[in-house]
Coordinates of C-alpha atoms in Angstrom, one line a residue:
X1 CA 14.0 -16.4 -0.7
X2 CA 10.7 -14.9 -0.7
X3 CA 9.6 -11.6 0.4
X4 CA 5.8 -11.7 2.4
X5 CA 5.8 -7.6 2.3
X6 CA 6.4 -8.5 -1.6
X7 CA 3.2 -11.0 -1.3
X8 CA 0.6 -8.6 1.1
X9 CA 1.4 -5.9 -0.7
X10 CA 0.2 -7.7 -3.9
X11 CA -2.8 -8.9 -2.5
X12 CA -3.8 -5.2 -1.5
X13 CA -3.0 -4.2 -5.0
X14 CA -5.8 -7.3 -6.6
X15 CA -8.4 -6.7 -4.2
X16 CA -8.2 -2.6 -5.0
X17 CA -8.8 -3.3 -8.6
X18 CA -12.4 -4.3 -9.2
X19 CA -11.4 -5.8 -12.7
X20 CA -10.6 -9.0 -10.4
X21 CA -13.0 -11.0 -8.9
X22 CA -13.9 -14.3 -7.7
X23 CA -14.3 -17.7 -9.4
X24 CA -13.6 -21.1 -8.1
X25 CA -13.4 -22.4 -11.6
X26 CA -11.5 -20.2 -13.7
X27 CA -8.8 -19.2 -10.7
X28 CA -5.9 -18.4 -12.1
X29 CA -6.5 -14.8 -13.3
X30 CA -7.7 -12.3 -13.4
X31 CA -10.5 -13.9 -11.4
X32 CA -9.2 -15.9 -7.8
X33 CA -10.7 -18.2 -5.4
X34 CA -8.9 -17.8 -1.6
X35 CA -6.4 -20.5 -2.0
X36 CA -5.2 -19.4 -5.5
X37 CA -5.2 -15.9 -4.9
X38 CA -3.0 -16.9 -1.4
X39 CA -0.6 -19.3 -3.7
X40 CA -0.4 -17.2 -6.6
X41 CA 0.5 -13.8 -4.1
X42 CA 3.3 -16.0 -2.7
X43 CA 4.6 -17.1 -5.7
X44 CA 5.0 -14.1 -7.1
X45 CA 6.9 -13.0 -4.1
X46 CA 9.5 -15.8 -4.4
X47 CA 7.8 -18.6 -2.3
X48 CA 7.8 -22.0 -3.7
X49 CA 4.1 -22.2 -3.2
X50 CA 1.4 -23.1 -6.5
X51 CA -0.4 -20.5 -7.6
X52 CA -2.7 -23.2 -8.2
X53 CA -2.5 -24.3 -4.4
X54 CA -5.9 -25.4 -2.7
X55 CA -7.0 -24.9 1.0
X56 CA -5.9 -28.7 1.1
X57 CA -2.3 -28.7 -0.2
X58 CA -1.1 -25.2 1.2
X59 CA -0.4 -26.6 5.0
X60 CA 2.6 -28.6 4.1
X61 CA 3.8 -25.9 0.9
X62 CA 3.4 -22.6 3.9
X63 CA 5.8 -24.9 5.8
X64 CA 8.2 -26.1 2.9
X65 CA 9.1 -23.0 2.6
X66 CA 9.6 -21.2 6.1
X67 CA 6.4 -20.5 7.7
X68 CA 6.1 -21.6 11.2
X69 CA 2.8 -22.7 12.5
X70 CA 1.8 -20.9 15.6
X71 CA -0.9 -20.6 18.1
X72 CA -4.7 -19.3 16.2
X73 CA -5.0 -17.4 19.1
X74 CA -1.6 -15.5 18.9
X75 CA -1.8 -12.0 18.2
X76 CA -1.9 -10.9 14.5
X77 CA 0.7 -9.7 12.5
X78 CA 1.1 -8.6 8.8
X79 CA 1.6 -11.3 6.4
X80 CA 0.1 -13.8 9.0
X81 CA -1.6 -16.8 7.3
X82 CA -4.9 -18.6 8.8
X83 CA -6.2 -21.6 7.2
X84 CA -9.0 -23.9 7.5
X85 CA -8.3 -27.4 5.6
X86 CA -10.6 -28.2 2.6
X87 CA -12.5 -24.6 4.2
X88 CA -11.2 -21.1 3.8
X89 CA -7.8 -19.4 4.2
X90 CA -6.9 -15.5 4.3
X91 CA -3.7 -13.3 5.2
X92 CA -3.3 -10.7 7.4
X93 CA -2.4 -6.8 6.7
X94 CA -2.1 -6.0 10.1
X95 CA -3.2 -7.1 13.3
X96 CA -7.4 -5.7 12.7
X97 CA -7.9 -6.7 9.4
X98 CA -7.7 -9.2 6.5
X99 CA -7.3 -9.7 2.3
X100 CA -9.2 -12.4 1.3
X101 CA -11.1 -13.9 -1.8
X102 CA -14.4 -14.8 -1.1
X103 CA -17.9 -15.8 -2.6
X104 CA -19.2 -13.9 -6.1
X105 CA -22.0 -11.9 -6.7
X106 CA -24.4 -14.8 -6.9
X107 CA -23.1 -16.0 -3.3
X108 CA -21.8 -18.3 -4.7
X109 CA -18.4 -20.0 -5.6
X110 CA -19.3 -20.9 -9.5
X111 CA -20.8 -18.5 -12.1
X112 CA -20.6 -15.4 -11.5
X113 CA -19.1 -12.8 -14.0
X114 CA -15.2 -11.8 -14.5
X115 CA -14.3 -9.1 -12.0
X116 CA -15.5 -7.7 -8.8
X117 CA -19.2 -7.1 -9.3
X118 CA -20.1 -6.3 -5.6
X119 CA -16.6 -4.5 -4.4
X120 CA -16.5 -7.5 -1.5
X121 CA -15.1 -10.5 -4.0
X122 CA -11.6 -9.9 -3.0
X123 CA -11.6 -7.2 -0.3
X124 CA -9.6 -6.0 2.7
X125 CA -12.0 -6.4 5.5
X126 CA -11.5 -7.0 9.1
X127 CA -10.6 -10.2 10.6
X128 CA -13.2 -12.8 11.4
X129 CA -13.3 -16.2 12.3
X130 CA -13.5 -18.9 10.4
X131 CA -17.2 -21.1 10.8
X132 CA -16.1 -24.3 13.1
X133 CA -12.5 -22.1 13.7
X134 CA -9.1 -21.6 12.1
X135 CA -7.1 -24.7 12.7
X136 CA -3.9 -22.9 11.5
X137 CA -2.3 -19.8 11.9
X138 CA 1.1 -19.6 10.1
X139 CA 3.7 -16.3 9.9
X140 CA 7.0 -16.4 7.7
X141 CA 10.2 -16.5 10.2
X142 CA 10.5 -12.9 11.7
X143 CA 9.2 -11.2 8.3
X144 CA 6.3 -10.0 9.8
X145 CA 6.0 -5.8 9.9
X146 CA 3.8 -5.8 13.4
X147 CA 0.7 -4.5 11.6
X148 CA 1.7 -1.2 9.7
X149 CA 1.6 -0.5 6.1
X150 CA 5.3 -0.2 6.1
X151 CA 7.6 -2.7 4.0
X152 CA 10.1 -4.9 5.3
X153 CA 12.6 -3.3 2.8
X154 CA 16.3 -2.1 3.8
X155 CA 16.9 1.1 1.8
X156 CA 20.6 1.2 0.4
X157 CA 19.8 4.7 -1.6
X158 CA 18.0 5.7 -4.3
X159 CA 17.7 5.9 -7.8
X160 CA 15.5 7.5 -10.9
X161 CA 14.1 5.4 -14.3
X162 CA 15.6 7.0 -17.1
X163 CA 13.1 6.2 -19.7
X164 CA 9.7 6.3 -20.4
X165 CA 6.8 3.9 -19.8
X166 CA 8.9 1.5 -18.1
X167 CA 7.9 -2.3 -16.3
X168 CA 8.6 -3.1 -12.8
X169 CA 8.1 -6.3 -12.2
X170 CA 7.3 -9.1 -9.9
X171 CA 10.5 -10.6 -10.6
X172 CA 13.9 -9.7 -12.5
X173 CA 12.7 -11.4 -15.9
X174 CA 9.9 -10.1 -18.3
X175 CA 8.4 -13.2 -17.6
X176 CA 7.1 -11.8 -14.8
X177 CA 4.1 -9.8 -14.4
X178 CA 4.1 -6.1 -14.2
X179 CA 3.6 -4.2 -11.3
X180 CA 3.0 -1.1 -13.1
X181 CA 4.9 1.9 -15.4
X182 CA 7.6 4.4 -14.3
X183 CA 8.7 7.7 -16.2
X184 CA 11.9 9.1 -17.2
X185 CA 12.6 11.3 -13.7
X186 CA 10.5 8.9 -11.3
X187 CA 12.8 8.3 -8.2
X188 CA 12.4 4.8 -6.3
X189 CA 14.5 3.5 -3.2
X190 CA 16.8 0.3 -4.1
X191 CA 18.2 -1.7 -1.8
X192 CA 21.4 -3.3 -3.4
X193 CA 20.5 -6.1 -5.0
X194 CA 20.8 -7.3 -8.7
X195 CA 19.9 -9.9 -10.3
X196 CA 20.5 -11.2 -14.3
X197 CA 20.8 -7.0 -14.6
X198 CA 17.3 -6.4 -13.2
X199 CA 17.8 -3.6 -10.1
X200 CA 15.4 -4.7 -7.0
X201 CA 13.8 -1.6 -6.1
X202 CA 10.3 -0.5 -3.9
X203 CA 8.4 2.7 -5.7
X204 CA 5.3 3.7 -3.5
X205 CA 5.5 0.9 -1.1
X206 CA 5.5 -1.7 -3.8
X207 CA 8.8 -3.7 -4.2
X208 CA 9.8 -5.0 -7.3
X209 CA 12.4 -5.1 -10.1
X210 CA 13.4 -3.0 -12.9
X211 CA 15.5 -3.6 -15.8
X212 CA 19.1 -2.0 -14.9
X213 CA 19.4 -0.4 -18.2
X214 CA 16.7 2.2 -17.1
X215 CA 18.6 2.8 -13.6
X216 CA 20.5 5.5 -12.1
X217 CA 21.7 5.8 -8.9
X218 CA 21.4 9.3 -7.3
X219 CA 24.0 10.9 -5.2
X220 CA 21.6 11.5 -2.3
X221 CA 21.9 8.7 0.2
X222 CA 17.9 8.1 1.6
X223 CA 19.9 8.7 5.4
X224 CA 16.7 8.3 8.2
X225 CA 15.5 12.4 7.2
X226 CA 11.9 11.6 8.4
X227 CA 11.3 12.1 12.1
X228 CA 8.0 10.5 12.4
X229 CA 6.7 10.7 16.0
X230 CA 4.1 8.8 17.7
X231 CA 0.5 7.9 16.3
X232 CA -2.1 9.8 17.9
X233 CA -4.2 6.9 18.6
X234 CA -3.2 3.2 19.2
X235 CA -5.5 2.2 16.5
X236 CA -5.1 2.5 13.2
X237 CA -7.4 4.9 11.2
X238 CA -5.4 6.4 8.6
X239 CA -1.9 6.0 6.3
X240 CA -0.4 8.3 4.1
X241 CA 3.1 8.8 3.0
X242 CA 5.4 11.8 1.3
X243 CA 7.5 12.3 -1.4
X244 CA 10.2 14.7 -1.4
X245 CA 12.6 16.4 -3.6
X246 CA 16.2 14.5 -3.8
X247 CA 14.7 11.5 -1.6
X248 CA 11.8 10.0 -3.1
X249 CA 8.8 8.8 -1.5
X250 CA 9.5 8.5 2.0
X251 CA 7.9 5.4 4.3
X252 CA 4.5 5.7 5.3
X253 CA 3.9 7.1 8.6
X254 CA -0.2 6.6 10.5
X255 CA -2.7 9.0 12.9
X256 CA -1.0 11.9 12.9
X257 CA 2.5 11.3 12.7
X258 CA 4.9 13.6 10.5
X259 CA 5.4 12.9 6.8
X260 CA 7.9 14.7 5.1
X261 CA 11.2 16.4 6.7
X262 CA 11.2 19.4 9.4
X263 CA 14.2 21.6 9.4
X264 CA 16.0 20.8 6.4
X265 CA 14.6 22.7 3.6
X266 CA 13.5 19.5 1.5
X267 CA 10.0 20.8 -0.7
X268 CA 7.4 17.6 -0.6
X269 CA 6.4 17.1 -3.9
X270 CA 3.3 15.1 -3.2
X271 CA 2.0 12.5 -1.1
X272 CA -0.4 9.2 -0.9
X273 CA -3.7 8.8 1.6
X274 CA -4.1 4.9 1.9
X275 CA -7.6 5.2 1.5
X276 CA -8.1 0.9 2.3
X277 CA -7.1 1.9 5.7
X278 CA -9.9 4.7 6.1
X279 CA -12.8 2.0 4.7
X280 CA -11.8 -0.8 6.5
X281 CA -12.0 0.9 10.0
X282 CA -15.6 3.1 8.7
X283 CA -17.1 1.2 5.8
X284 CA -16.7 0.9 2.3
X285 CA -19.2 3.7 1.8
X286 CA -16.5 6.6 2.8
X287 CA -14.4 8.1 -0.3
X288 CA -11.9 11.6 -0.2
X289 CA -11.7 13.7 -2.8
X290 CA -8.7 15.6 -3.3
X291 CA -7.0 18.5 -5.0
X292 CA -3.6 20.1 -4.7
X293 CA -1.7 23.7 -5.6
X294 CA 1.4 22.9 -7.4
X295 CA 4.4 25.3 -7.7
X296 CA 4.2 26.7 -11.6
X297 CA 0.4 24.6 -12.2
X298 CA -1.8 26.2 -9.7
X299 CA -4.8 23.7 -8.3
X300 CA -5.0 20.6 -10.0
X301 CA -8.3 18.5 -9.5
X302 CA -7.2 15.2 -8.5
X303 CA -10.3 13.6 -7.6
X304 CA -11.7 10.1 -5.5
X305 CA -8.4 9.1 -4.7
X306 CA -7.1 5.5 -4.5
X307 CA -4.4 4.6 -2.1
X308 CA -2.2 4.8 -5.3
X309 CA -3.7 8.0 -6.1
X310 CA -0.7 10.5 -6.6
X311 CA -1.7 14.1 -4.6
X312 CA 0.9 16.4 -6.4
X313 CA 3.4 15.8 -9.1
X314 CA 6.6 12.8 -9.3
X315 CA 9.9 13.9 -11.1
X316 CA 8.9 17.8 -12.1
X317 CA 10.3 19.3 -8.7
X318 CA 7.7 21.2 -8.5
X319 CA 6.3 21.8 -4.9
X320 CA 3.5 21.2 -3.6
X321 CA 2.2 24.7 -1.9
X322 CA -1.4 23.9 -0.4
X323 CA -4.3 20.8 -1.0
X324 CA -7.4 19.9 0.8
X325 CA -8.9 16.8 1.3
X326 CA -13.0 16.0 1.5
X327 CA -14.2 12.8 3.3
X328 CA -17.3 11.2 2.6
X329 CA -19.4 8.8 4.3
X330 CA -17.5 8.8 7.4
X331 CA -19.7 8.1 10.3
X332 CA -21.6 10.9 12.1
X333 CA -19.1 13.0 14.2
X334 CA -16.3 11.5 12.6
X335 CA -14.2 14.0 10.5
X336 CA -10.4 14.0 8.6
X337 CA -8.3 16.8 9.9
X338 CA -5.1 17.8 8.4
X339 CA -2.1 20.3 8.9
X340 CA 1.3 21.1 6.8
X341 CA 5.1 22.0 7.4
X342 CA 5.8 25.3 5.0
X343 CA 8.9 27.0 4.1
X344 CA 9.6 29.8 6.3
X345 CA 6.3 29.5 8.0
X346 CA 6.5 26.3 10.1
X347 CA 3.5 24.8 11.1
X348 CA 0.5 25.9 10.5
X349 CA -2.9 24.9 12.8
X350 CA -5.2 22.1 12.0
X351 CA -7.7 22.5 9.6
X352 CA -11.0 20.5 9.3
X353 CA -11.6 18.3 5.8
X354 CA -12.9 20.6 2.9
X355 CA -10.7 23.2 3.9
X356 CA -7.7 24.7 2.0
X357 CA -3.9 23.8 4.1
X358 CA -1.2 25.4 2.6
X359 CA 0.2 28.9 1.2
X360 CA -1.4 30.0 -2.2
X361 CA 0.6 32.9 -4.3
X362 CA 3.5 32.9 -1.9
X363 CA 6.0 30.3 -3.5
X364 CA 6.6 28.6 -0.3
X365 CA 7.2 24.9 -0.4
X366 CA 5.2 22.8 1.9
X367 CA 7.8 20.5 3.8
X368 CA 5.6 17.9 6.3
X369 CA 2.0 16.8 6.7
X370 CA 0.0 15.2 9.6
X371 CA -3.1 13.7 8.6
X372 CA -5.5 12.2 11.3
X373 CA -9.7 10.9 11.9
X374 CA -11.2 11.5 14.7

């Protein structure tokens, strides 16, 4: 059965990675056009779709295998397909915008060099229609997430890799590509299923499988610890997610809402700012620059972070005590605000991007963040 959280989530990670790009010839990796970059996401996610699929074939594949075709003008939902026959075809991320391959740096479909040479080849954007209109609009059963960033993913506990530079992968086999490396220590969330010996398991929002050998379960049962609360705004402007000592990374929370724990003396260890969410809403222009004060290190220079960009340390339990965040490019008027949970303190107030949130000398553990725009 495939997994369309598995296949989005994928597609977010090619189009942030400028070392892919788009080609209409050579399609197949690392370069994509849009139908092999929609077929080879779903493939990889357990659909028995082509990687090598065309806008022509994928109609009667998407329904082969489960999608149901549903009105173009139904509202939006992540993992949502639209396709154009012999034309275009894109996926959603959430019910504002899109991932999608499209046109090199010529503008044009043939030629152009290996990679993403003008950031916009394969790109998160927002959704647009298609020139003469989609004539399809296709979403997987129920497996839709409603247009967050959060997974469709049923947490059964968690679990930490036990050895050093290890694959997780897009399926339980080396065969399959990696999804990136975890460290002895690294906590993940698993969700109870093994297969040939390989653990399925999601580490920062990314599902995948790891070879059991490397596996142990923790004690710690990942109960419900994070009270979220309610987005500031309907819209969506910013996601960011925490991860805490005994628990792992915890599910990411939007505009304002509480990441972390309140009330049960759990140090956050670091956290994530999904900065795809930020750029698609303000422009590609707009980049944060972060830095953090870690228990035992003092402040660590993180940098331009990526929405995989760790703020903080994974694995050391070592708390995170203060950090600041720095937007740039975002539009006039527009600024990041940001506030923290701390040990024996509680909340502190809002404090405006470029600005220090936290305790510094005082050992105290931040617990919770909010992060909005506005």
């Amino acid at each position: 059965m495939g997994n369309i959280e598995s296949a989005v989530t994928w597609m977010e990670r090619i189009a942030a990675d400028d070392r892919h790009g788009y080609d209409q010839e050579n399609r197949n990796g690392p370069d994509y056009d849009c139908s092999s970059f929609v077929g080879t996401a779903l493939s990889q996610a357990g659909f028995n779709v082509s990687p090598s699929s065309t806008t022509r074939n994928l109609r009667s594949q998407l329904l082969n295998c489960g999608f149901k075709s549903i009105g173009v003008n139904e509202g939006r939902k992540r993992g949502d397909i639209f396709l154009k026959e012999g034309s275009h075809v894109i996926t959603c991320v959430n019910a504002s915008n899109i991932v999608h391959a499209s046109i090199n740096e010529k503008g044009t479909s043939l030629g152009g060099k290996t990679g993403d040479q003008t950031g916009a080849e394969i790109c998160v954007k927002a959704f647009y229609p298609c020139s003469g209109g989609w004539e399809y609009h296709f979403r997987y059963g129920d497996g839709s997430t409603g247009g967050g960033s959060t997974s469709i993913w049923n947490t059964t506990g968690t679990a930490t890799c036990t050895g050093d530079t290890v694959n997780y992968r897009q399926g339980p086999g080396t065969g399959y590509a990696s999804l990136g490396k975890l460290n002895k220590g690294d906590t993940f969330e698993v969700d109870g299923q093994i297969q040939n010996g390989w653990v399925h398991m999601r580490f920062q929002g990314i599902i995948g499988w790891m070879l059991g050998q490397y596996v142990t379960a923790n004690e710690n049962p990942p109960a419900a610890i994070q009270e979220a609360g309610q987005p500031a705004y309907s819209e969506e402007r910013v996601y960011y997610r925490a991860h805490v000592q005994n628990y792992g990374t915890l599910d990411a929370v939007r505009d304002g809402q509480t990441a972390g724990t309140i009330g049960k003396n759990i140090p956050m260890e670091a956290f994530w700012v999904d900065e795809r969410i930020i750029r698609s809403r303000y422009g590609n222009e707009v980049r944060v620059y972060a830095k953090a004060h870690i228990s035992d290190i003092g402040w660590k220079e993180i940098g331009y972070i990526e929405h995989d960009t760790i703020i903080g340390t994974q694995g050391q339990a070592k708390p995170l005590e203060a950090f600041q965040l720095t937007a740039e490019g975002l539009p006039s008027g527009v600024k990041i605000y940001y506030r923290c949970h701390v040990s024996d303190l509680g909340w502190l107030t809002w404090t405006e991007g470029g600005n220090i949130s936290g305790t510094v000398g005082q050992a105290k553990a931040i617990q919770a963040i909010q992060i909005k725009i506005q």
